[in-house]
XYZ file of C-alpha atoms in Angstrom:
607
model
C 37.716 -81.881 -80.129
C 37.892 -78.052 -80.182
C 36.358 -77.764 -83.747
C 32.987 -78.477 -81.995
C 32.887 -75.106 -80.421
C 31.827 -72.022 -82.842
C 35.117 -70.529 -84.291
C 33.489 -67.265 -84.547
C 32.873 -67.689 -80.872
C 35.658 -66.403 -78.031
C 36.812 -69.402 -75.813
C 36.105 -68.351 -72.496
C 34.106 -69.276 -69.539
C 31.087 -66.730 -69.844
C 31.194 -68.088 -73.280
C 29.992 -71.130 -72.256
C 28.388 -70.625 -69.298
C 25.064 -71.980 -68.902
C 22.321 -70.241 -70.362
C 18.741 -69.288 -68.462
C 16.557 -70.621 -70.288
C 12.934 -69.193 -70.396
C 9.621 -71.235 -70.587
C 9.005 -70.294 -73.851
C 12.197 -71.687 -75.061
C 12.478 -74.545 -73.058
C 11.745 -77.306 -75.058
C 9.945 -80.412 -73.629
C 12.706 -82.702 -73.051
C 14.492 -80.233 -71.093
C 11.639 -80.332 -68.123
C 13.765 -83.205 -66.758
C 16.534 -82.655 -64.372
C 20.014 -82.059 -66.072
C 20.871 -85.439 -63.361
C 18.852 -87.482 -65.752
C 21.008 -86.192 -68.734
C 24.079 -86.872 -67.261
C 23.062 -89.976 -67.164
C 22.046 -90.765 -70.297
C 24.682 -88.981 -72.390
C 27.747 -91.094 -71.019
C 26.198 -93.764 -73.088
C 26.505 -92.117 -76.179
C 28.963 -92.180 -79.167
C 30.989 -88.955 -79.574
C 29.211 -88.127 -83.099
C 26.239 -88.204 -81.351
C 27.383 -86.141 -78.528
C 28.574 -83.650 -80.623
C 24.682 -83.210 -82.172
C 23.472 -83.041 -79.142
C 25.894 -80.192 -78.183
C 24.756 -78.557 -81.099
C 20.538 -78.951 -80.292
C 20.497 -76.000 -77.385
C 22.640 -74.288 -75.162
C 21.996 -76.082 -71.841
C 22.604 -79.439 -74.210
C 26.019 -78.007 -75.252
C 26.717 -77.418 -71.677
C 25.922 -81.087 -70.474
C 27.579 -82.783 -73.365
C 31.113 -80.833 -73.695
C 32.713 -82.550 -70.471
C 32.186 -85.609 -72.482
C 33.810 -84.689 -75.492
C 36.744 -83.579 -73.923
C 37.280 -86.065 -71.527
C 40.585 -86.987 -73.534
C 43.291 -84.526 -73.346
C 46.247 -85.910 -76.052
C 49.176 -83.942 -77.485
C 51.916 -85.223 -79.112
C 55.227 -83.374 -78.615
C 56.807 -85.380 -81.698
C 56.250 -88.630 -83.836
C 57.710 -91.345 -84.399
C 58.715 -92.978 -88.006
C 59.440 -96.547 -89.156
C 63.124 -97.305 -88.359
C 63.628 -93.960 -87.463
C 66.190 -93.217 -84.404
C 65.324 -89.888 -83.822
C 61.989 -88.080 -83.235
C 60.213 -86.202 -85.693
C 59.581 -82.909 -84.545
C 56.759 -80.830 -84.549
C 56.102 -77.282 -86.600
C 56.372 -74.315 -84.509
C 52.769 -73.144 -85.049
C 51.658 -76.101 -83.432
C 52.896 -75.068 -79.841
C 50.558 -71.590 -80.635
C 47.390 -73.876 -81.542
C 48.114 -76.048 -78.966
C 47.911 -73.328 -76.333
C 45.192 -72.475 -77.696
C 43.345 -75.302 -77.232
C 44.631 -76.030 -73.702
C 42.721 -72.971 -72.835
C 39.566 -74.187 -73.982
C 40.059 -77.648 -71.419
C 40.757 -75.737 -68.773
C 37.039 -73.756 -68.754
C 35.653 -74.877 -65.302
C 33.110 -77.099 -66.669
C 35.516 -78.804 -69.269
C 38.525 -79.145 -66.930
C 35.782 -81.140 -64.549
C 35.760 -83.932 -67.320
C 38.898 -83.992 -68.211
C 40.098 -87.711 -66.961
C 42.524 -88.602 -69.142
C 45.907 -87.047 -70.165
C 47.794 -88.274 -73.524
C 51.393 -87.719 -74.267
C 52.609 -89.676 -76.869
C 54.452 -89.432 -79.699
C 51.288 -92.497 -81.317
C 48.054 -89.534 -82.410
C 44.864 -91.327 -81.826
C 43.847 -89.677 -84.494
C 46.203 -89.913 -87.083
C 48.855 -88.091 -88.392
C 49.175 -84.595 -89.804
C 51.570 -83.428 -92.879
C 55.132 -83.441 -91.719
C 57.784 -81.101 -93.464
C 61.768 -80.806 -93.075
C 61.643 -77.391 -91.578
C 59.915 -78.709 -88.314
C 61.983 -77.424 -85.410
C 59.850 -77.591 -82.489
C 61.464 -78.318 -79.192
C 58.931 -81.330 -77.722
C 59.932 -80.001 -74.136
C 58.100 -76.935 -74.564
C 54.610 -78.608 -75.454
C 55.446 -81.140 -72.946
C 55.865 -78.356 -69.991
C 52.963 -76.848 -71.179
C 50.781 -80.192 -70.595
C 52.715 -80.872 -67.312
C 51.712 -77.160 -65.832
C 48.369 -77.890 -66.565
C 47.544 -81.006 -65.160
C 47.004 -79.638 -61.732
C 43.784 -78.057 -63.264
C 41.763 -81.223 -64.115
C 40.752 -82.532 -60.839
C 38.966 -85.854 -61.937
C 42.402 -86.677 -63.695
C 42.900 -90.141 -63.324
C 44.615 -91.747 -65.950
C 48.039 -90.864 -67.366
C 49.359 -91.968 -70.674
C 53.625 -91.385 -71.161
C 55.274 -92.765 -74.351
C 58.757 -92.867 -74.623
C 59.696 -89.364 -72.936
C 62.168 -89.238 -70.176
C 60.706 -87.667 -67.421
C 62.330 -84.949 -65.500
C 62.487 -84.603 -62.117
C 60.398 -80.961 -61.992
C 58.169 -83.075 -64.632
C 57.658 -85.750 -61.852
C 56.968 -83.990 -58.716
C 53.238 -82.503 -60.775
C 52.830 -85.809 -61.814
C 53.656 -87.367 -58.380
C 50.426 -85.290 -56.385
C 47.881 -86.104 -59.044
C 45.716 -88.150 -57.872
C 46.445 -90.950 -60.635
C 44.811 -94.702 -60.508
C 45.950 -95.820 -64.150
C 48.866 -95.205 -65.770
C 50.478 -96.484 -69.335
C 54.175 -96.369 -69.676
C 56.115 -97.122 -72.467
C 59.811 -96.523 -73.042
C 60.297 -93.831 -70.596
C 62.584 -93.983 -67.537
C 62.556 -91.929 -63.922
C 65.513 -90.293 -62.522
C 66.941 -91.594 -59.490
C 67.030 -87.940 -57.858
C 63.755 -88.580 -57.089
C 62.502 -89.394 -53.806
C 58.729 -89.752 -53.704
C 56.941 -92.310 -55.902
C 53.219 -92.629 -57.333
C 51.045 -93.323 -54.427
C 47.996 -94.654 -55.947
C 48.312 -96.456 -59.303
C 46.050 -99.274 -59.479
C 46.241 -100.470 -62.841
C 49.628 -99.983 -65.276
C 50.006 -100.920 -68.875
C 53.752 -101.062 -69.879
C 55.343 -100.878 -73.497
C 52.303 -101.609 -74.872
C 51.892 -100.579 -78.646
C 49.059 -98.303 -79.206
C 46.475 -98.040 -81.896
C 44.128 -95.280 -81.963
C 44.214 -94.895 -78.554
C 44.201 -98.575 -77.587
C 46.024 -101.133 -75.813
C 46.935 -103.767 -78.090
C 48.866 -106.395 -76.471
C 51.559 -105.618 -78.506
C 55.176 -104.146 -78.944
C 55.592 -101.715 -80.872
C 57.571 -101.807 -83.782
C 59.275 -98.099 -83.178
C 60.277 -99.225 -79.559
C 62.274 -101.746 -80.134
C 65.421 -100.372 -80.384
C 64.545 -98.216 -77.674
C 64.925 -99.408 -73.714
C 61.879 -100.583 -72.219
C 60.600 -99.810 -68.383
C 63.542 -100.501 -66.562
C 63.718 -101.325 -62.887
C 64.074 -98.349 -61.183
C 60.931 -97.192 -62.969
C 58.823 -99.916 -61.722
C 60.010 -99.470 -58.272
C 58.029 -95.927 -58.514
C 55.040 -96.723 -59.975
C 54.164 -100.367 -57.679
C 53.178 -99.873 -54.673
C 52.426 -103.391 -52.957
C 49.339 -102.415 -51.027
C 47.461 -100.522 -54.165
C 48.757 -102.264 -57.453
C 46.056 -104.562 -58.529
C 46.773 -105.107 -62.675
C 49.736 -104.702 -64.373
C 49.931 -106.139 -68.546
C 53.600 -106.184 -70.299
C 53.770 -107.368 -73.574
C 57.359 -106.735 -73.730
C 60.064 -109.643 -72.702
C 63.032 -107.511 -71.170
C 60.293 -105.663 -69.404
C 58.527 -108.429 -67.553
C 61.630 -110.146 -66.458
C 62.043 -106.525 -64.865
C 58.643 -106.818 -63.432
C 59.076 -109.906 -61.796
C 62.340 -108.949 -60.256
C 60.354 -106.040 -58.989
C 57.654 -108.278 -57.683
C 59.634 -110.868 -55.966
C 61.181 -108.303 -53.699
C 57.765 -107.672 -51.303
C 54.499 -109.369 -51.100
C 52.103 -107.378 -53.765
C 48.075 -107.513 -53.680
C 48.103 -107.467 -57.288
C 45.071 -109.243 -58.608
C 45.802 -109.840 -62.777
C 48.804 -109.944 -64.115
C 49.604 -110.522 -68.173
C 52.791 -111.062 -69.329
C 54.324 -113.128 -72.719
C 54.539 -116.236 -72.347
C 58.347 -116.329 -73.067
C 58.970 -114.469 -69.954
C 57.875 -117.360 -68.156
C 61.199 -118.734 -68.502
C 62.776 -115.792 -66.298
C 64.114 -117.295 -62.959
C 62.475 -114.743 -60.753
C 58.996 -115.791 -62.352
C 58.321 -118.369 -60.108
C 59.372 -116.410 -57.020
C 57.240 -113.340 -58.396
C 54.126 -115.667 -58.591
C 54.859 -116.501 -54.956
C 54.771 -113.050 -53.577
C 51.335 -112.140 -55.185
C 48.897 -114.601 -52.946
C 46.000 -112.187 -53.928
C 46.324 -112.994 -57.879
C 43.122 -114.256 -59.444
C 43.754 -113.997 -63.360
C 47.346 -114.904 -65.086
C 46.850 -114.116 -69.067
C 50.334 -115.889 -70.880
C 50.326 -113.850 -74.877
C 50.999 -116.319 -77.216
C 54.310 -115.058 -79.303
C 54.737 -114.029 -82.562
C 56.466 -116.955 -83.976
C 56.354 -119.923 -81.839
C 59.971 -121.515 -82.329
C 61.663 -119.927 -79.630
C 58.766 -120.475 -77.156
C 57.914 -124.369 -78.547
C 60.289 -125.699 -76.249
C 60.120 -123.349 -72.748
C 59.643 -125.068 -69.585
C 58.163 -123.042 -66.519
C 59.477 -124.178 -62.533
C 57.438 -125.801 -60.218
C 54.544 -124.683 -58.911
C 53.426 -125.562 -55.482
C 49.796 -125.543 -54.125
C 50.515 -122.267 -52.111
C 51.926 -120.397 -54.881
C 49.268 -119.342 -56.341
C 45.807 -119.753 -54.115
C 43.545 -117.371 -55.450
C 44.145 -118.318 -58.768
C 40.362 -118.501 -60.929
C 41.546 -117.807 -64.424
C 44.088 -118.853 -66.840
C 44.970 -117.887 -70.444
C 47.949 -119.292 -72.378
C 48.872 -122.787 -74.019
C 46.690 -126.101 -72.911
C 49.891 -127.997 -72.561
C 50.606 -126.064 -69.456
C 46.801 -125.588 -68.001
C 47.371 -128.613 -65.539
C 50.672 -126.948 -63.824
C 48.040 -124.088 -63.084
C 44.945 -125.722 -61.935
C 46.663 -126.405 -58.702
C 43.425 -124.539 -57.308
C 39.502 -124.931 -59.104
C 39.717 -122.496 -61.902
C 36.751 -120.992 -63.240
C 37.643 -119.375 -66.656
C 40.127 -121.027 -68.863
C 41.457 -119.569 -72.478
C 43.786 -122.011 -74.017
C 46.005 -121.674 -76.760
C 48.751 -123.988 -78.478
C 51.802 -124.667 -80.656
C 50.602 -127.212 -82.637
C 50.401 -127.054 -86.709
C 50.643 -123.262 -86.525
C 51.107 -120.704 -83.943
C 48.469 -120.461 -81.251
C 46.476 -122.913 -82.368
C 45.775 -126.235 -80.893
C 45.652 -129.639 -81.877
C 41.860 -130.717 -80.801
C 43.203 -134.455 -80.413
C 45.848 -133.258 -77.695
C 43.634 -130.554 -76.422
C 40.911 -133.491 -75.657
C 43.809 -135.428 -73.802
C 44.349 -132.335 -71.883
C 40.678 -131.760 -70.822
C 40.347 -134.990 -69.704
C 42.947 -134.640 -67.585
C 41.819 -130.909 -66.579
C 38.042 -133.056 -65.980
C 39.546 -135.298 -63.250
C 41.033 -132.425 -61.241
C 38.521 -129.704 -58.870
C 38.186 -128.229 -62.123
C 35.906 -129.965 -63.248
C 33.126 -129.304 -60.727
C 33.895 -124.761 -60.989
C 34.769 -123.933 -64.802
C 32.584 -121.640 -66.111
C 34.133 -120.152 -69.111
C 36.145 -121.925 -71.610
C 37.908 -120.341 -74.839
C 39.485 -122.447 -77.164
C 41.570 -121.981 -80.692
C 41.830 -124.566 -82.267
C 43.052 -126.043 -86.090
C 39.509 -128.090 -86.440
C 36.656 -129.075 -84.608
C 36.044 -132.279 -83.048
C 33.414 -134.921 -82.238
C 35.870 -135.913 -79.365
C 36.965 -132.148 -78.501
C 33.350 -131.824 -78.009
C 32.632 -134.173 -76.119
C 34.738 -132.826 -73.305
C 32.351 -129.919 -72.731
C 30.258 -132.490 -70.442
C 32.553 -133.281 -68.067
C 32.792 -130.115 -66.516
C 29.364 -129.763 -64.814
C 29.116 -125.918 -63.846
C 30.358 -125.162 -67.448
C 28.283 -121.923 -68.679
C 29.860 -120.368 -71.832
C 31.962 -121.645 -74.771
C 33.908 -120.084 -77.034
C 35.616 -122.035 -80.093
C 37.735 -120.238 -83.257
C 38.285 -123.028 -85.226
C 40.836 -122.629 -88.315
C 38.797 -125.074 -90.594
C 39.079 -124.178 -94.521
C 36.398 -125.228 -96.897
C 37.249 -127.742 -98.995
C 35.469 -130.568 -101.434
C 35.715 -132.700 -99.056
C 34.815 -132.686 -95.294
C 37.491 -131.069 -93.029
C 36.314 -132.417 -89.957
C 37.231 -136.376 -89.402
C 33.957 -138.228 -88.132
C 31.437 -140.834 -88.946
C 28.943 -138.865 -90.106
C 27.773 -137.795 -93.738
C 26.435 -134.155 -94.974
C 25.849 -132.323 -97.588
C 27.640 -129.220 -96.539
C 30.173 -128.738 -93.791
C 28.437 -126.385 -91.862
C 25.668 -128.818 -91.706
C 28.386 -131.202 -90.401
C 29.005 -128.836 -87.688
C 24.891 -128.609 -87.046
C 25.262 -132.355 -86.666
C 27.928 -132.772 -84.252
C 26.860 -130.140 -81.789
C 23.088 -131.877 -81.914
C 24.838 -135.074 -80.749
C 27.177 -133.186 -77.892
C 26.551 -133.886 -74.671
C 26.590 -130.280 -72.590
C 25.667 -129.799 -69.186
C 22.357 -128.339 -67.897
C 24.463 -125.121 -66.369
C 25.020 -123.926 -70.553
C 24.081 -120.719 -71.448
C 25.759 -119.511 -73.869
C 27.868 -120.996 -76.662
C 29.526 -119.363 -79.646
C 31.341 -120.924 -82.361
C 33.595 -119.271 -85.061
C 35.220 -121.272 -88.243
C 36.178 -120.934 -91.469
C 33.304 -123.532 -93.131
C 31.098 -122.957 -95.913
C 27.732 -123.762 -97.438
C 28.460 -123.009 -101.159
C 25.324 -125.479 -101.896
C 22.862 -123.545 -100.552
C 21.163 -120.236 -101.163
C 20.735 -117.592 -98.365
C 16.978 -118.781 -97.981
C 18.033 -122.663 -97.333
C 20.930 -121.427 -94.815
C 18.339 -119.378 -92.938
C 16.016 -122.252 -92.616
C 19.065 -124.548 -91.943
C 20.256 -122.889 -88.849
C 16.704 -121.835 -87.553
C 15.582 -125.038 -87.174
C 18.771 -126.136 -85.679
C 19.509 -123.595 -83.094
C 15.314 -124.016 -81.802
C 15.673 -127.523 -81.687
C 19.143 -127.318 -80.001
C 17.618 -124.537 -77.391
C 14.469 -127.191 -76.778
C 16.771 -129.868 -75.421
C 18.603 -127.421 -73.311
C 16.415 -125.463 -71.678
C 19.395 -123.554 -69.931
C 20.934 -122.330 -72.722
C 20.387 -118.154 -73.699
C 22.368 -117.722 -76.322
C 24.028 -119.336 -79.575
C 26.114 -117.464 -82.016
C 27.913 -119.327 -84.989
C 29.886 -117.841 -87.769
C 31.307 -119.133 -90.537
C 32.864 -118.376 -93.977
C 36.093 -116.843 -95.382
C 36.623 -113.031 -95.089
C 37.087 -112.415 -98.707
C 34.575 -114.580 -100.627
C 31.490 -113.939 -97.993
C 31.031 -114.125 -93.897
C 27.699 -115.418 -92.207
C 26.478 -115.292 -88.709
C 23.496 -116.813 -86.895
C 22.800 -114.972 -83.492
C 20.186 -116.754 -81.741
C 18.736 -114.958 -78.432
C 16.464 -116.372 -76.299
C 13.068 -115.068 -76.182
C 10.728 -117.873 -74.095
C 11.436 -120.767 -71.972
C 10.613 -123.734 -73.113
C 7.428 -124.628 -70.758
C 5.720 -121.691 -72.588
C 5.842 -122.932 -75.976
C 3.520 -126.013 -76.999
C 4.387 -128.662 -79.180
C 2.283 -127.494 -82.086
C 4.494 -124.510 -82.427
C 7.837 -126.639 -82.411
C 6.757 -128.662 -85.035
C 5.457 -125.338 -87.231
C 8.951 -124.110 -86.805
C 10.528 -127.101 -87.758
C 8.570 -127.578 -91.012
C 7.793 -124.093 -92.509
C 11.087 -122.389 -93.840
C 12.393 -118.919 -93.316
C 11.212 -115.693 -95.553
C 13.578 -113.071 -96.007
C 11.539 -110.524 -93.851
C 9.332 -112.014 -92.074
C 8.896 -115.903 -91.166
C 7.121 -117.650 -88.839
C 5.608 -114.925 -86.880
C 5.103 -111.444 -87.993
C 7.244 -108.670 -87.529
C 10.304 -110.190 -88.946
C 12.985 -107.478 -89.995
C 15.227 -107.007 -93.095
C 18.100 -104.565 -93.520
C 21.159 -104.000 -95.678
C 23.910 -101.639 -95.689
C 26.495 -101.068 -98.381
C 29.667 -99.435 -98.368
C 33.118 -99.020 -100.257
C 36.451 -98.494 -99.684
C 39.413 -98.217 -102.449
C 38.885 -101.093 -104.619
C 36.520 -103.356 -102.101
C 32.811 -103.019 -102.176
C 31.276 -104.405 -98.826
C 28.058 -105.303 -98.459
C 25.788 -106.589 -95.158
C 22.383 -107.842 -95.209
C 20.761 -108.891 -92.349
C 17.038 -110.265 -91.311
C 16.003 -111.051 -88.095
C 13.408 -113.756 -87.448
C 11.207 -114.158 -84.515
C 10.745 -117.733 -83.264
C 8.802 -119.849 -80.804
C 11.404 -120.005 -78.622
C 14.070 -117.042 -79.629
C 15.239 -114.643 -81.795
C 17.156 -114.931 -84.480
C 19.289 -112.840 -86.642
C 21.144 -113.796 -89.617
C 23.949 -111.724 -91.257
C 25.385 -112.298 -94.347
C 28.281 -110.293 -94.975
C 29.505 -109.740 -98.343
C 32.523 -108.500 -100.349
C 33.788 -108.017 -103.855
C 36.942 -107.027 -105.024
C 37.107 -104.391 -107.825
C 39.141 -104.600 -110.686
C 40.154 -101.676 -113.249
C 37.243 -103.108 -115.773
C 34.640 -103.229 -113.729
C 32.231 -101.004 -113.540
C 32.116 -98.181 -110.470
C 29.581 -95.680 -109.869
C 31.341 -94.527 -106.824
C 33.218 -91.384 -107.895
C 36.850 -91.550 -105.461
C 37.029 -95.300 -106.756
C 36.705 -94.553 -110.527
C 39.741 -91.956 -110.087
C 41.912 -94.869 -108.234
C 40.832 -96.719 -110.997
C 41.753 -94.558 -113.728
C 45.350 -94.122 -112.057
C 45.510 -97.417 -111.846
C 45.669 -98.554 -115.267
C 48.640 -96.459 -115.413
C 47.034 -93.782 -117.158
C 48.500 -90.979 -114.918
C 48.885 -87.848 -118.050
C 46.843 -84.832 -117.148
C 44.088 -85.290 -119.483
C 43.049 -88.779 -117.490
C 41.861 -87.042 -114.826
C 39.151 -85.672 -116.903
C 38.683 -89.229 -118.871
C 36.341 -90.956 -115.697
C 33.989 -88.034 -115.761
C 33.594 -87.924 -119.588
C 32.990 -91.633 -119.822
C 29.988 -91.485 -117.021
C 28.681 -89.015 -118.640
C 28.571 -90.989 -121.829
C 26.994 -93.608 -119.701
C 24.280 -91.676 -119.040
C 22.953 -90.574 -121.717
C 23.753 -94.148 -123.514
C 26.293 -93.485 -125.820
């Protein structure tokens, strides 16, 4: 984030002071109030923000807090399989000083809000040599010192360092709300804990930056959060989400939790820690908990089998949302849930079986359920005539959202009555015969069909027509999104939007839309839009049209996404993929370096 600032320029704070700016130099977008920019520029990406920094001085000024809002550091790395750290060069401490300097300008240190030490970059990894000695305690003291400095700190990010008691009494008066832990542990010497952490990731595995629901694959020979950890970092009166991919870890959790009576509001856990005994009794000291999110597991053999205790109807009372497998939704819905994601074990793992998922809603349907779900998720192997069927017997239902598994085929992959010519068109067909309630807004509906028989043109017209006459007999509904296709032989999307209600338009106008077919940009009404947008990467060229079409009653916008796969005798103008593809006929003597430029230029000249 430094590299933004001039490196002829000396990192200090008159350096970057603001400027006076004159009226002659004051351009017209600057007559606003710098409030109004501060507004605006949170909602930018960070290559934008850094043009913006780079327009005028009072710009720069604004837009810098932003772009250093993220302090990270990593003290070492972490390799595949490796058991001991990889250690840093010692250059790197000098650089890093360096740049700690630069965050802790008074108008930088004022946006600094989160602090990353990890041995995961966010942003990749650097070259890593033998001769790397670096002691990681003397970057991370360096980090720890300064953290008193950034006074809107308020999330903390620790991977798998041990942290030492003069380490913990900085972190302990920071005024820290979120925290992510993974693999580190908390010496009992110390005797105050973290006052005010409201939400706490644990052993998660990052990915540039992000949680991912996952364990890592370097931490698993390492010791998770233990208790004694936990017990420093929960407070019952301020905890409100905690998420633990980890098994050993969770069953720590809940011993943690079924100590004291917690206010913690989401919880998310694997599903095979459900078998812990102090689950149950964890569940029961957290009255205030509104969302329980189950991850399905990797492989599903271990888990196929697992039985959870009893719940009672005062375990959990403030219960609204659930996510993990259907055949345990009913043990839940002890109190009217309102959002329900619902996974399975059936065929393949975390995928349901619509025929026993249908069982299961029917059951769900004749419980209070049925008259406060909003929100339904499903994954499922196919979809149904049955499975959607369902959808009407929950009458406050507002938003679906179905992944179906289905593979193209010659024949028709979904078993019903009906007859089409293509199986998306099957799909068209079931969902006009669906009954849905009048609360539906939006629906969205992702599977694996195709529509090999028809040209872009026809599948335009196709789902137009469908998704206006859908939207006319459900005059509730806002939005329809349905995707289908296979990622490696070509992806489409319909995104329908509603534009009009349906009082507004006149019949004439439903019947013109129903009879005159789609033009690639333009259509019905004017002002249609076409774009496309190429791109390649090693030996896969990627390509994404899109056109959007006004109609009578919404908007719609059709994307076809698609990719080829590049073989050494194709042809490549792209000049980094013709030298991967000159290496990779195995021609790797000097002179075939120079062979890829020689032939294009034969090319062009038409020899």
């Amino acid at each position: 984030m430094a590299s933004i600032l001039p490196t002829n320029t000396r990192l200090s704070s008159d350096t970057l002071s603001p400027p006076e700016p004159t009226a002659q130099s004051v351009p017209d977008t600057l007559s606003l109030p710098p409030e109004v920019w501060l507004l605006v520029f949170p909602y930018l990406k960070p290559c934008d923000l850094r043009s913006i920094s780079l327009t005028c001085s009072p710009f720069r000024y604004m837009a810098q807090p932003l772009l250093f809002s993220v302090l990270d550091v990593s003290p070492f790395f972490l390799a595949y399989n490796a058991e001991h750290p990889i250690p840093r060069p010692r250059a790197y401490l000098e650089r890093f000083t360096e740049r700690l300097k630069c965050y802790q300008i008074p108008h930088i240190a004022h946006g600094v809000r989160h602090c990353w030490v990890s041995p995961y970059s966010r942003t990749g990894f650097p070259a890593r040599s033998q001769q790397d000695d670096l002691d990681p305690k003397l970057i991370i003291n360096a980090i720890v010192d300064a953290l008193p400095h950034f006074p809107n700190l308020s999330t903390l990010s620790w991977h798998c360092i041990n942290i030492s008691p003069q380490w913990w009494d900085i972190i302990q008066s920071l005024k820290i709300s979120n925290l992510w832990l993974n693999s580190s542990s908390i010496p009992l010497s110390v005797t105050s804990p973290l006052p005010g952490i409201q939400h706490l990731d644990l052993d998660q595995w990052p990915w540039e930056g992000r949680v991912t629901n996952h364990v890592s694959i370097h931490e698993e020979r390492a010791h998770g959060v233990d208790t004694v950890a936990l017990q420093y970092v929960i407070q019952p009166d301020v905890i409100q989400y905690i998420s633990v991919p980890r098994y050993d870890t969770a069953c720590h959790l809940f011993s943690v939790l079924s100590k004291a009576t917690y206010h913690l509001k989401s919880l998310k856990i694997p599903f095979s820690a459900a078998s812990d005994p102090c689950f149950i009794d964890a569940l029961e000291h957290c009255p205030s908990l509104a969302s329980l999110c189950m991850f399905p597991p990797a492989s599903d053999e271990r888990s196929r089998g697992l039985r959870i205790g009893v719940l009672t109807p005062l375990t959990l009372p403030s219960l609204t949302s659930y996510e993990g497998p259907y055949s345990h939704v009913l043990q839940f819905a002890l109190q009217p849930l309102q959002s329900i994601n619902l996974w399975g074990f059936d065929e393949r793992p975390c995928v349901c079986d619509p025929d026993g998922l249908s069982e299961t809603l029917d059951d769900l349907a004749d419980t209070a359920t049925a008259n406060s779900l909003t929100s339904m998720t499903l994954t499922v192997i196919r979809i149904t005539s049955d499975l959607l069927e369902t959808f009407g017997l929950f009458t406050r239902l507002e938003q679906v959202d179905i992944m179906s598994q289905d593979g193209p085929s010659s024949d028709l992959p979904i078993p019903h009555n009906l007859s089409a010519a293509v199986p998306v068109s099957t799909l068209y067909t079931m969902m006009n015969e669906m009954s849905l309630p009048r609360s539906i807004q939006r629906l969205r509906f992702s599977t694996r069909l195709n529509s090999s028989k028809l040209d872009i043109l026809a599948q335009e017209h196709e789902v137009a027509c469908f998704m206006e006459a859908f939207a006319s007999r459900h005059p509730n509904i806002q939005r329809i999104e349905i995707g289908y296709g296979i990622y490696w032989t070509g992806m489409y999307s319909g995104v329908w939007g509603r534009i009009r209600e349906n009082t507004e338009v006149n019949e004439a106008q439903k019947l013109q839309a129903d009879s005159q077919p789609v033009k690639k940009g333009g259509d019905i009404d004017d002002g249609g839009g076409y774009s496309s947008k190429s791109s390649s990467k090693d030996y896969i060229v990627s390509t994404v049209v899109s056109t959007v079409h006004p109609l009578p009653l919404g908007k719609l916008t059709f994307t076809e996404h698609r990719r080829k796969i590049l073989f050494p005798q194709d042809t490549v103008t792209a000049k980094g993929i013709e030298r991967h593809e000159a290496l990779a006929t195995g021609d790797k003597r000097f002179w075939g370096y120079f062979w890829v430029p020689i032939k294009r230029l034969f090319g062009k000249i038409g020899i």
